[in-house]
PDB file of N, CA, C and O in Angstrom:
ATOM      1  N   SER A   1      89.735  89.568 116.245  1.00 46.00           N
ATOM      2  CA  SER A   1      90.978  90.276 115.988  1.00 46.00           C
ATOM      3  C   SER A   1      90.854  91.230 114.800  1.00 46.00           C
ATOM      4  O   SER A   1      91.585  92.180 114.685  1.00 46.00           O
ATOM      5  N   ASN A   2      89.891  90.980 113.914  1.00 46.00           N
ATOM      6  CA  ASN A   2      89.667  91.869 112.779  1.00 46.00           C
ATOM      7  C   ASN A   2      88.452  92.738 113.036  1.00 46.00           C
ATOM      8  O   ASN A   2      87.473  92.294 113.592  1.00 46.00           O
ATOM      9  N   LEU A   3      88.512  93.984 112.586  1.00 56.00           N
ATOM     10  CA  LEU A   3      87.387  94.891 112.729  1.00 56.00           C
ATOM     11  C   LEU A   3      86.464  94.753 111.531  1.00 56.00           C
ATOM     12  O   LEU A   3      86.878  94.362 110.449  1.00 56.00           O
ATOM     13  N   CYS A   4      85.208  95.091 111.721  1.00 63.00           N
ATOM     14  CA  CYS A   4      84.225  95.121 110.634  1.00 63.00           C
ATOM     15  C   CYS A   4      84.035  93.776 109.952  1.00 63.00           C
ATOM     16  O   CYS A   4      83.640  93.717 108.785  1.00 63.00           O
ATOM     17  N   GLY A   5      84.366  92.695 110.600  1.00 65.00           N
ATOM     18  CA  GLY A   5      84.137  91.373 110.036  1.00 65.00           C
ATOM     19  C   GLY A   5      85.020  91.024 108.863  1.00 65.00           C
ATOM     20  O   GLY A   5      84.722  90.115 108.105  1.00 65.00           O
ATOM     21  N   ALA A   6      86.122  91.747 108.691  1.00 76.00           N
ATOM     22  CA  ALA A   6      87.020  91.447 107.573  1.00 76.00           C
ATOM     23  C   ALA A   6      87.668  90.086 107.779  1.00 76.00           C
ATOM     24  O   ALA A   6      87.942  89.679 108.901  1.00 76.00           O
ATOM     25  N   GLN A   7      87.899  89.393 106.672  1.00 89.00           N
ATOM     26  CA  GLN A   7      88.518  88.081 106.760  1.00 89.00           C
ATOM     27  C   GLN A   7      89.996  88.173 106.419  1.00 89.00           C
ATOM     28  O   GLN A   7      90.430  89.058 105.681  1.00 89.00           O
ATOM     29  N   ASN A   8      90.758  87.231 106.965  1.00 91.00           N
ATOM     30  CA  ASN A   8      92.184  87.176 106.670  1.00 91.00           C
ATOM     31  C   ASN A   8      92.414  86.560 105.303  1.00 91.00           C
ATOM     32  O   ASN A   8      91.662  85.701 104.857  1.00 91.00           O
ATOM     33  N   LYS A   9      93.489  86.988 104.639  1.00 91.00           N
ATOM     34  CA  LYS A   9      93.857  86.439 103.345  1.00 91.00           C
ATOM     35  C   LYS A   9      94.908  85.345 103.536  1.00 91.00           C
ATOM     36  O   LYS A   9      95.849  85.512 104.310  1.00 91.00           O
ATOM     37  N   TYR A  10      94.722  84.240 102.839  1.00 92.00           N
ATOM     38  CA  TYR A  10      95.642  83.107 102.917  1.00 92.00           C
ATOM     39  C   TYR A  10      96.108  82.742 101.519  1.00 92.00           C
ATOM     40  O   TYR A  10      95.356  82.888 100.543  1.00 92.00           O
ATOM     41  N   ALA A  11      97.334  82.257 101.422  1.00 95.00           N
ATOM     42  CA  ALA A  11      97.883  81.828 100.135  1.00 95.00           C
ATOM     43  C   ALA A  11      98.770  80.618 100.354  1.00 95.00           C
ATOM     44  O   ALA A  11      99.549  80.565 101.314  1.00 95.00           O
ATOM     45  N   VAL A  12      98.638  79.624  99.464  1.00 96.00           N
ATOM     46  CA  VAL A  12      99.502  78.451  99.531  1.00 96.00           C
ATOM     47  C   VAL A  12     100.105  78.202  98.157  1.00 96.00           C
ATOM     48  O   VAL A  12      99.531  78.546  97.123  1.00 96.00           O
ATOM     49  N   SER A  13     101.287  77.615  98.164  1.00 98.00           N
ATOM     50  CA  SER A  13     101.983  77.235  96.944  1.00 98.00           C
ATOM     51  C   SER A  13     102.410  75.783  97.101  1.00 98.00           C
ATOM     52  O   SER A  13     103.117  75.451  98.057  1.00 98.00           O
ATOM     53  N   VAL A  14     101.969  74.921  96.174  1.00 98.00           N
ATOM     54  CA  VAL A  14     102.245  73.492  96.288  1.00 98.00           C
ATOM     55  C   VAL A  14     103.110  73.042  95.116  1.00 98.00           C
ATOM     56  O   VAL A  14     102.807  73.326  93.956  1.00 98.00           O
ATOM     57  N   LYS A  15     104.209  72.336  95.457  1.00 98.00           N
ATOM     58  CA  LYS A  15     105.127  71.819  94.444  1.00 98.00           C
ATOM     59  C   LYS A  15     105.437  70.357  94.733  1.00 98.00           C
ATOM     60  O   LYS A  15     105.198  69.873  95.842  1.00 98.00           O
ATOM     61  N   ASP A  16     105.985  69.678  93.725  1.00 98.00           N
ATOM     62  CA  ASP A  16     106.430  68.305  93.949  1.00 98.00           C
ATOM     63  C   ASP A  16     107.878  68.325  94.443  1.00 98.00           C
ATOM     64  O   ASP A  16     108.478  69.388  94.607  1.00 98.00           O
ATOM     65  N   GLU A  17     108.438  67.133  94.694  1.00 97.00           N
ATOM     66  CA  GLU A  17     109.779  67.071  95.283  1.00 97.00           C
ATOM     67  C   GLU A  17     110.871  67.596  94.356  1.00 97.00           C
ATOM     68  O   GLU A  17     111.973  67.884  94.789  1.00 97.00           O
ATOM     69  N   LYS A  18     110.549  67.756  93.067  1.00 97.00           N
ATOM     70  CA  LYS A  18     111.512  68.315  92.111  1.00 97.00           C
ATOM     71  C   LYS A  18     111.350  69.825  91.958  1.00 97.00           C
ATOM     72  O   LYS A  18     112.073  70.456  91.199  1.00 97.00           O
ATOM     73  N   GLY A  19     110.365  70.388  92.671  1.00 97.00           N
ATOM     74  CA  GLY A  19     110.169  71.828  92.628  1.00 97.00           C
ATOM     75  C   GLY A  19     109.194  72.309  91.565  1.00 97.00           C
ATOM     76  O   GLY A  19     109.068  73.505  91.328  1.00 97.00           O
ATOM     77  N   PHE A  20     108.493  71.375  90.914  1.00 98.00           N
ATOM     78  CA  PHE A  20     107.515  71.754  89.896  1.00 98.00           C
ATOM     79  C   PHE A  20     106.151  72.014  90.538  1.00 98.00           C
ATOM     80  O   PHE A  20     105.726  71.267  91.416  1.00 98.00           O
ATOM     81  N   PRO A  21     105.436  73.047  90.085  1.00 98.00           N
ATOM     82  CA  PRO A  21     104.100  73.342  90.624  1.00 98.00           C
ATOM     83  C   PRO A  21     103.141  72.176  90.388  1.00 98.00           C
ATOM     84  O   PRO A  21     103.204  71.519  89.347  1.00 98.00           O
ATOM     85  N   LEU A  22     102.290  71.917  91.367  1.00 98.00           N
ATOM     86  CA  LEU A  22     101.281  70.860  91.254  1.00 98.00           C
ATOM     87  C   LEU A  22      99.896  71.500  91.154  1.00 98.00           C
ATOM     88  O   LEU A  22      99.450  72.171  92.080  1.00 98.00           O
ATOM     89  N   SER A  23      99.226  71.275  90.025  1.00 98.00           N
ATOM     90  CA  SER A  23      97.864  71.779  89.868  1.00 98.00           C
ATOM     91  C   SER A  23      96.872  70.705  90.283  1.00 98.00           C
ATOM     92  O   SER A  23      97.186  69.520  90.292  1.00 98.00           O
ATOM     93  N   GLY A  24      95.677  71.140  90.642  1.00 98.00           N
ATOM     94  CA  GLY A  24      94.614  70.205  90.995  1.00 98.00           C
ATOM     95  C   GLY A  24      94.766  69.526  92.337  1.00 98.00           C
ATOM     96  O   GLY A  24      94.068  68.564  92.625  1.00 98.00           O
ATOM     97  N   VAL A  25      95.669  70.032  93.176  1.00 98.00           N
ATOM     98  CA  VAL A  25      95.830  69.470  94.519  1.00 98.00           C
ATOM     99  C   VAL A  25      94.643  69.905  95.374  1.00 98.00           C
ATOM    100  O   VAL A  25      94.265  71.077  95.389  1.00 98.00           O
ATOM    101  N   SER A  26      94.038  68.960  96.076  1.00 97.00           N
ATOM    102  CA  SER A  26      92.915  69.259  96.952  1.00 97.00           C
ATOM    103  C   SER A  26      93.425  69.923  98.228  1.00 97.00           C
ATOM    104  O   SER A  26      94.334  69.422  98.876  1.00 97.00           O
ATOM    105  N   VAL A  27      92.828  71.067  98.552  1.00 96.00           N
ATOM    106  CA  VAL A  27      93.165  71.800  99.777  1.00 96.00           C
ATOM    107  C   VAL A  27      91.924  71.791 100.653  1.00 96.00           C
ATOM    108  O   VAL A  27      90.876  72.298 100.266  1.00 96.00           O
ATOM    109  N   LYS A  28      92.038  71.197 101.843  1.00 95.00           N
ATOM    110  CA  LYS A  28      90.879  71.063 102.726  1.00 95.00           C
ATOM    111  C   LYS A  28      91.204  71.634 104.092  1.00 95.00           C
ATOM    112  O   LYS A  28      92.246  71.353 104.660  1.00 95.00           O
ATOM    113  N   ARG A  29      90.275  72.446 104.603  1.00 90.00           N
ATOM    114  CA  ARG A  29      90.415  72.950 105.970  1.00 90.00           C
ATOM    115  C   ARG A  29      89.884  71.916 106.932  1.00 90.00           C
ATOM    116  O   ARG A  29      88.848  71.294 106.701  1.00 90.00           O
ATOM    117  N   ALA A  30      90.581  71.728 108.031  1.00 86.00           N
ATOM    118  CA  ALA A  30      90.181  70.746 109.045  1.00 86.00           C
ATOM    119  C   ALA A  30      88.783  71.059 109.550  1.00 86.00           C
ATOM    120  O   ALA A  30      88.420  72.214 109.762  1.00 86.00           O
ATOM    121  N   ASN A  31      87.984  70.009 109.726  1.00 80.00           N
ATOM    122  CA  ASN A  31      86.635  70.094 110.295  1.00 80.00           C
ATOM    123  C   ASN A  31      85.626  70.822 109.413  1.00 80.00           C
ATOM    124  O   ASN A  31      84.557  71.192 109.885  1.00 80.00           O
ATOM    125  N   LEU A  32      85.977  71.044 108.153  1.00 80.00           N
ATOM    126  CA  LEU A  32      85.034  71.676 107.231  1.00 80.00           C
ATOM    127  C   LEU A  32      84.922  70.822 105.973  1.00 80.00           C
ATOM    128  O   LEU A  32      85.913  70.278 105.498  1.00 80.00           O
ATOM    129  N   PRO A  33      83.714  70.711 105.410  1.00 80.00           N
ATOM    130  CA  PRO A  33      83.545  69.869 104.226  1.00 80.00           C
ATOM    131  C   PRO A  33      84.051  70.505 102.941  1.00 80.00           C
ATOM    132  O   PRO A  33      84.345  69.813 101.978  1.00 80.00           O
ATOM    133  N   SER A  34      84.164  71.838 102.913  1.00 80.00           N
ATOM    134  CA  SER A  34      84.517  72.499 101.661  1.00 80.00           C
ATOM    135  C   SER A  34      85.983  72.288 101.313  1.00 80.00           C
ATOM    136  O   SER A  34      86.840  72.184 102.185  1.00 80.00           O
ATOM    137  N   ARG A  35      86.230  72.208 100.011  1.00 87.00           N
ATOM    138  CA  ARG A  35      87.578  72.022  99.512  1.00 87.00           C
ATOM    139  C   ARG A  35      87.847  73.025  98.404  1.00 87.00           C
ATOM    140  O   ARG A  35      86.932  73.577  97.814  1.00 87.00           O
ATOM    141  N   GLY A  36      89.120  73.221  98.126  1.00 94.00           N
ATOM    142  CA  GLY A  36      89.538  74.000  96.968  1.00 94.00           C
ATOM    143  C   GLY A  36      90.627  73.218  96.266  1.00 94.00           C
ATOM    144  O   GLY A  36      91.077  72.184  96.765  1.00 94.00           O
ATOM    145  N   THR A  37      91.049  73.693  95.121  1.00 97.00           N
ATOM    146  CA  THR A  37      92.145  73.039  94.418  1.00 97.00           C
ATOM    147  C   THR A  37      93.136  74.078  93.926  1.00 97.00           C
ATOM    148  O   THR A  37      92.767  75.223  93.633  1.00 97.00           O
ATOM    149  N   THR A  38      94.392  73.662  93.829  1.00 98.00           N
ATOM    150  CA  THR A  38      95.425  74.569  93.345  1.00 98.00           C
ATOM    151  C   THR A  38      95.256  74.810  91.845  1.00 98.00           C
ATOM    152  O   THR A  38      94.764  73.963  91.107  1.00 98.00           O
ATOM    153  N   ASP A  39      95.685  75.983  91.413  1.00 98.00           N
ATOM    154  CA  ASP A  39      95.587  76.354  89.996  1.00 98.00           C
ATOM    155  C   ASP A  39      96.770  75.791  89.211  1.00 98.00           C
ATOM    156  O   ASP A  39      97.585  75.023  89.739  1.00 98.00           O
ATOM    157  N   ALA A  40      96.888  76.189  87.951  1.00 98.00           N
ATOM    158  CA  ALA A  40      97.925  75.646  87.066  1.00 98.00           C
ATOM    159  C   ALA A  40      99.339  75.951  87.571  1.00 98.00           C
ATOM    160  O   ALA A  40     100.279  75.224  87.264  1.00 98.00           O
ATOM    161  N   ALA A  41      99.477  77.022  88.367  1.00 98.00           N
ATOM    162  CA  ALA A  41     100.782  77.397  88.905  1.00 98.00           C
ATOM    163  C   ALA A  41     101.019  76.798  90.292  1.00 98.00           C
ATOM    164  O   ALA A  41     102.012  77.118  90.951  1.00 98.00           O
ATOM    165  N   GLY A  42     100.085  75.940  90.743  1.00 98.00           N
ATOM    166  CA  GLY A  42     100.229  75.308  92.053  1.00 98.00           C
ATOM    167  C   GLY A  42      99.805  76.186  93.215  1.00 98.00           C
ATOM    168  O   GLY A  42     100.105  75.874  94.361  1.00 98.00           O
ATOM    169  N   ASN A  43      99.106  77.276  92.915  1.00 98.00           N
ATOM    170  CA  ASN A  43      98.717  78.220  93.957  1.00 98.00           C
ATOM    171  C   ASN A  43      97.236  78.105  94.308  1.00 98.00           C
ATOM    172  O   ASN A  43      96.422  77.722  93.479  1.00 98.00           O
ATOM    173  N   TYR A  44      96.938  78.464  95.549  1.00 97.00           N
ATOM    174  CA  TYR A  44      95.548  78.506  96.004  1.00 97.00           C
ATOM    175  C   TYR A  44      95.412  79.680  96.957  1.00 97.00           C
ATOM    176  O   TYR A  44      96.196  79.820  97.900  1.00 97.00           O
ATOM    177  N   PHE A  45      94.454  80.546  96.693  1.00 94.00           N
ATOM    178  CA  PHE A  45      94.220  81.733  97.501  1.00 94.00           C
ATOM    179  C   PHE A  45      92.802  81.697  98.053  1.00 94.00           C
ATOM    180  O   PHE A  45      91.885  81.290  97.357  1.00 94.00           O
ATOM    181  N   PHE A  46      92.645  82.116  99.297  1.00 91.00           N
ATOM    182  CA  PHE A  46      91.303  82.166  99.874  1.00 91.00           C
ATOM    183  C   PHE A  46      91.287  83.117 101.056  1.00 91.00           C
ATOM    184  O   PHE A  46      92.337  83.551 101.535  1.00 91.00           O
ATOM    185  N   GLU A  47      90.086  83.444 101.499  1.00 89.00           N
ATOM    186  CA  GLU A  47      89.902  84.280 102.686  1.00 89.00           C
ATOM    187  C   GLU A  47      89.109  83.496 103.712  1.00 89.00           C
ATOM    188  O   GLU A  47      88.228  82.711 103.348  1.00 89.00           O
ATOM    189  N   ALA A  48      89.450  83.690 104.986  1.00 87.00           N
ATOM    190  CA  ALA A  48      88.767  82.955 106.045  1.00 87.00           C
ATOM    191  C   ALA A  48      88.961  83.664 107.369  1.00 87.00           C
ATOM    192  O   ALA A  48      89.878  84.460 107.540  1.00 87.00           O
ATOM    193  N   ASP A  49      88.067  83.352 108.310  1.00 84.00           N
ATOM    194  CA  ASP A  49      88.231  83.845 109.671  1.00 84.00           C
ATOM    195  C   ASP A  49      89.299  83.002 110.362  1.00 84.00           C
ATOM    196  O   ASP A  49      89.551  81.863 109.984  1.00 84.00           O
ATOM    197  N   GLY A  50      89.907  83.566 111.382  1.00 79.00           N
ATOM    198  CA  GLY A  50      90.851  82.811 112.193  1.00 79.00           C
ATOM    199  C   GLY A  50      92.279  83.283 112.001  1.00 79.00           C
ATOM    200  O   GLY A  50      92.656  83.797 110.948  1.00 79.00           O
ATOM    201  N   ASP A  51      93.076  83.106 113.057  1.00 83.00           N
ATOM    202  CA  ASP A  51      94.473  83.532 113.024  1.00 83.00           C
ATOM    203  C   ASP A  51      95.402  82.425 112.548  1.00 83.00           C
ATOM    204  O   ASP A  51      96.565  82.663 112.251  1.00 83.00           O
ATOM    205  N   SER A  52      94.906  81.207 112.497  1.00 87.00           N
ATOM    206  CA  SER A  52      95.662  80.103 111.917  1.00 87.00           C
ATOM    207  C   SER A  52      94.676  79.012 111.539  1.00 87.00           C
ATOM    208  O   SER A  52      93.631  78.866 112.168  1.00 87.00           O
ATOM    209  N   LEU A  53      95.002  78.278 110.495  1.00 90.00           N
ATOM    210  CA  LEU A  53      94.118  77.232 109.995  1.00 90.00           C
ATOM    211  C   LEU A  53      94.911  75.951 109.791  1.00 90.00           C
ATOM    212  O   LEU A  53      96.067  75.990 109.370  1.00 90.00           O
ATOM    213  N   LEU A  54      94.283  74.832 110.076  1.00 94.00           N
ATOM    214  CA  LEU A  54      94.891  73.535 109.789  1.00 94.00           C
ATOM    215  C   LEU A  54      94.389  73.094 108.418  1.00 94.00           C
ATOM    216  O   LEU A  54      93.185  72.962 108.204  1.00 94.00           O
ATOM    217  N   LEU A  55      95.312  72.913 107.491  1.00 95.00           N
ATOM    218  CA  LEU A  55      94.974  72.540 106.121  1.00 95.00           C
ATOM    219  C   LEU A  55      95.585  71.194 105.770  1.00 95.00           C
ATOM    220  O   LEU A  55      96.678  70.866 106.229  1.00 95.00           O
ATOM    221  N   SER A  56      94.876  70.431 104.931  1.00 96.00           N
ATOM    222  CA  SER A  56      95.464  69.204 104.404  1.00 96.00           C
ATOM    223  C   SER A  56      95.514  69.312 102.884  1.00 96.00           C
ATOM    224  O   SER A  56      94.628  69.885 102.248  1.00 96.00           O
ATOM    225  N   PHE A  57      96.586  68.775 102.323  1.00 97.00           N
ATOM    226  CA  PHE A  57      96.848  68.836 100.888  1.00 97.00           C
ATOM    227  C   PHE A  57      96.961  67.412 100.371  1.00 97.00           C
ATOM    228  O   PHE A  57      97.778  66.628 100.877  1.00 97.00           O
ATOM    229  N   SER A  58      96.137  67.063  99.375  1.00 97.00           N
ATOM    230  CA  SER A  58      96.163  65.697  98.870  1.00 97.00           C
ATOM    231  C   SER A  58      96.020  65.677  97.357  1.00 97.00           C
ATOM    232  O   SER A  58      95.354  66.524  96.757  1.00 97.00           O
ATOM    233  N   SER A  59      96.677  64.703  96.756  1.00 97.00           N
ATOM    234  CA  SER A  59      96.602  64.501  95.313  1.00 97.00           C
ATOM    235  C   SER A  59      96.931  63.039  95.045  1.00 97.00           C
ATOM    236  O   SER A  59      97.761  62.439  95.748  1.00 97.00           O
ATOM    237  N   ILE A  60      96.280  62.465  94.037  1.00 96.00           N
ATOM    238  CA  ILE A  60      96.503  61.052  93.719  1.00 96.00           C
ATOM    239  C   ILE A  60      97.983  60.824  93.407  1.00 96.00           C
ATOM    240  O   ILE A  60      98.588  61.568  92.638  1.00 96.00           O
ATOM    241  N   GLY A  61      98.545  59.802  94.048  1.00 97.00           N
ATOM    242  CA  GLY A  61      99.947  59.467  93.828  1.00 97.00           C
ATOM    243  C   GLY A  61     100.917  60.164  94.765  1.00 97.00           C
ATOM    244  O   GLY A  61     102.122  59.953  94.676  1.00 97.00           O
ATOM    245  N   TYR A  62     100.396  61.012  95.657  1.00 98.00           N
ATOM    246  CA  TYR A  62     101.238  61.743  96.593  1.00 98.00           C
ATOM    247  C   TYR A  62     100.787  61.493  98.028  1.00 98.00           C
ATOM    248  O   TYR A  62      99.621  61.225  98.285  1.00 98.00           O
ATOM    249  N   ILE A  63     101.730  61.611  98.940  1.00 97.00           N
ATOM    250  CA  ILE A  63     101.421  61.474 100.366  1.00 97.00           C
ATOM    251  C   ILE A  63     100.727  62.758 100.828  1.00 97.00           C
ATOM    252  O   ILE A  63     101.186  63.865 100.535  1.00 97.00           O
ATOM    253  N   THR A  64      99.610  62.607 101.546  1.00 96.00           N
ATOM    254  CA  THR A  64      98.861  63.762 102.056  1.00 96.00           C
ATOM    255  C   THR A  64      99.686  64.491 103.117  1.00 96.00           C
ATOM    256  O   THR A  64     100.315  63.866 103.972  1.00 96.00           O
ATOM    257  N   VAL A  65      99.684  65.801 103.036  1.00 96.00           N
ATOM    258  CA  VAL A  65     100.425  66.649 103.968  1.00 96.00           C
ATOM    259  C   VAL A  65      99.436  67.521 104.729  1.00 96.00           C
ATOM    260  O   VAL A  65      98.493  68.051 104.145  1.00 96.00           O
ATOM    261  N   THR A  66      99.650  67.669 106.031  1.00 96.00           N
ATOM    262  CA  THR A  66      98.862  68.584 106.849  1.00 96.00           C
ATOM    263  C   THR A  66      99.792  69.665 107.385  1.00 96.00           C
ATOM    264  O   THR A  66     100.910  69.373 107.816  1.00 96.00           O
ATOM    265  N   ALA A  67      99.350  70.915 107.326  1.00 96.00           N
ATOM    266  CA  ALA A  67     100.189  72.024 107.776  1.00 96.00           C
ATOM    267  C   ALA A  67      99.315  73.126 108.347  1.00 96.00           C
ATOM    268  O   ALA A  67      98.131  73.228 108.020  1.00 96.00           O
ATOM    269  N   ILE A  68      99.930  73.944 109.186  1.00 94.00           N
ATOM    270  CA  ILE A  68      99.227  75.092 109.765  1.00 94.00           C
ATOM    271  C   ILE A  68      99.558  76.326 108.936  1.00 94.00           C
ATOM    272  O   ILE A  68     100.722  76.612 108.667  1.00 94.00           O
ATOM    273  N   GLU A  69      98.519  77.026 108.520  1.00 92.00           N
ATOM    274  CA  GLU A  69      98.655  78.227 107.698  1.00 92.00           C
ATOM    275  C   GLU A  69      98.344  79.454 108.533  1.00 92.00           C
ATOM    276  O   GLU A  69      97.386  79.468 109.307  1.00 92.00           O
ATOM    277  N   LYS A  70      99.175  80.469 108.399  1.00 91.00           N
ATOM    278  CA  LYS A  70      98.950  81.751 109.062  1.00 91.00           C
ATOM    279  C   LYS A  70      98.528  82.777 108.015  1.00 91.00           C
ATOM    280  O   LYS A  70      98.922  82.676 106.855  1.00 91.00           O
ATOM    281  N   PRO A  71      97.749  83.781 108.410  1.00 89.00           N
ATOM    282  CA  PRO A  71      97.324  84.774 107.430  1.00 89.00           C
ATOM    283  C   PRO A  71      98.472  85.654 106.947  1.00 89.00           C
ATOM    284  O   PRO A  71      99.482  85.801 107.639  1.00 89.00           O
ATOM    285  N   ASP A  72      98.282  86.224 105.765  1.00 87.00           N
ATOM    286  CA  ASP A  72      99.207  87.208 105.195  1.00 87.00           C
ATOM    287  C   ASP A  72     100.609  86.663 104.984  1.00 87.00           C
ATOM    288  O   ASP A  72     101.597  87.390 105.120  1.00 87.00           O
ATOM    289  N   MET A  73     100.726  85.385 104.686  1.00 89.00           N
ATOM    290  CA  MET A  73     102.002  84.798 104.310  1.00 89.00           C
ATOM    291  C   MET A  73     101.707  83.686 103.311  1.00 89.00           C
ATOM    292  O   MET A  73     100.577  83.224 103.214  1.00 89.00           O
ATOM    293  N   VAL A  74     102.709  83.294 102.554  1.00 93.00           N
ATOM    294  CA  VAL A  74     102.531  82.186 101.620  1.00 93.00           C
ATOM    295  C   VAL A  74     103.071  80.922 102.278  1.00 93.00           C
ATOM    296  O   VAL A  74     104.227  80.869 102.694  1.00 93.00           O
ATOM    297  N   LEU A  75     102.217  79.908 102.383  1.00 95.00           N
ATOM    298  CA  LEU A  75     102.626  78.619 102.908  1.00 95.00           C
ATOM    299  C   LEU A  75     103.133  77.773 101.740  1.00 95.00           C
ATOM    300  O   LEU A  75     102.418  77.543 100.781  1.00 95.00           O
ATOM    301  N   HIS A  76     104.397  77.356 101.816  1.00 97.00           N
ATOM    302  CA  HIS A  76     104.993  76.529 100.772  1.00 97.00           C
ATOM    303  C   HIS A  76     104.911  75.065 101.195  1.00 97.00           C
ATOM    304  O   HIS A  76     105.431  74.697 102.248  1.00 97.00           O
ATOM    305  N   VAL A  77     104.276  74.260 100.353  1.00 97.00           N
ATOM    306  CA  VAL A  77     104.068  72.850 100.664  1.00 97.00           C
ATOM    307  C   VAL A  77     104.714  72.009  99.553  1.00 97.00           C
ATOM    308  O   VAL A  77     104.575  72.320  98.369  1.00 97.00           O
ATOM    309  N   THR A  78     105.422  70.957  99.957  1.00 98.00           N
ATOM    310  CA  THR A  78     105.999  70.007  99.002  1.00 98.00           C
ATOM    311  C   THR A  78     105.312  68.658  99.196  1.00 98.00           C
ATOM    312  O   THR A  78     105.275  68.133 100.301  1.00 98.00           O
ATOM    313  N   LEU A  79     104.761  68.121  98.103  1.00 98.00           N
ATOM    314  CA  LEU A  79     104.164  66.796  98.151  1.00 98.00           C
ATOM    315  C   LEU A  79     105.153  65.779  97.588  1.00 98.00           C
ATOM    316  O   LEU A  79     105.776  66.017  96.551  1.00 98.00           O
ATOM    317  N   ILE A  80     105.284  64.678  98.302  1.00 97.00           N
ATOM    318  CA  ILE A  80     106.207  63.606  97.908  1.00 97.00           C
ATOM    319  C   ILE A  80     105.402  62.469  97.310  1.00 97.00           C
ATOM    320  O   ILE A  80     104.441  61.996  97.910  1.00 97.00           O
ATOM    321  N   GLY A  81     105.824  62.018  96.132  1.00 93.00           N
ATOM    322  CA  GLY A  81     105.129  60.919  95.456  1.00 93.00           C
ATOM    323  C   GLY A  81     105.677  59.566  95.835  1.00 93.00           C
ATOM    324  O   GLY A  81     106.748  59.440  96.377  1.00 93.00           O
TER     325      GLY A  81
END
């Protein structure tokens, strides 16, 4: 769907149930070993192939959340402790 091998841009924002940003949340793409973590503002940005990705978000003390991310939009995720 992309020309010249360009990758899609993805962005996620992770907060707790009170609306505070969560840093250090593990962000993992389904079926891939690589992980990333959210920054101090609870954000994580990356580029990848594909029109949608299955992501899981986990942090100690919180219930793991799985969500589908689409390119060129911000996926807002709330983790419940």
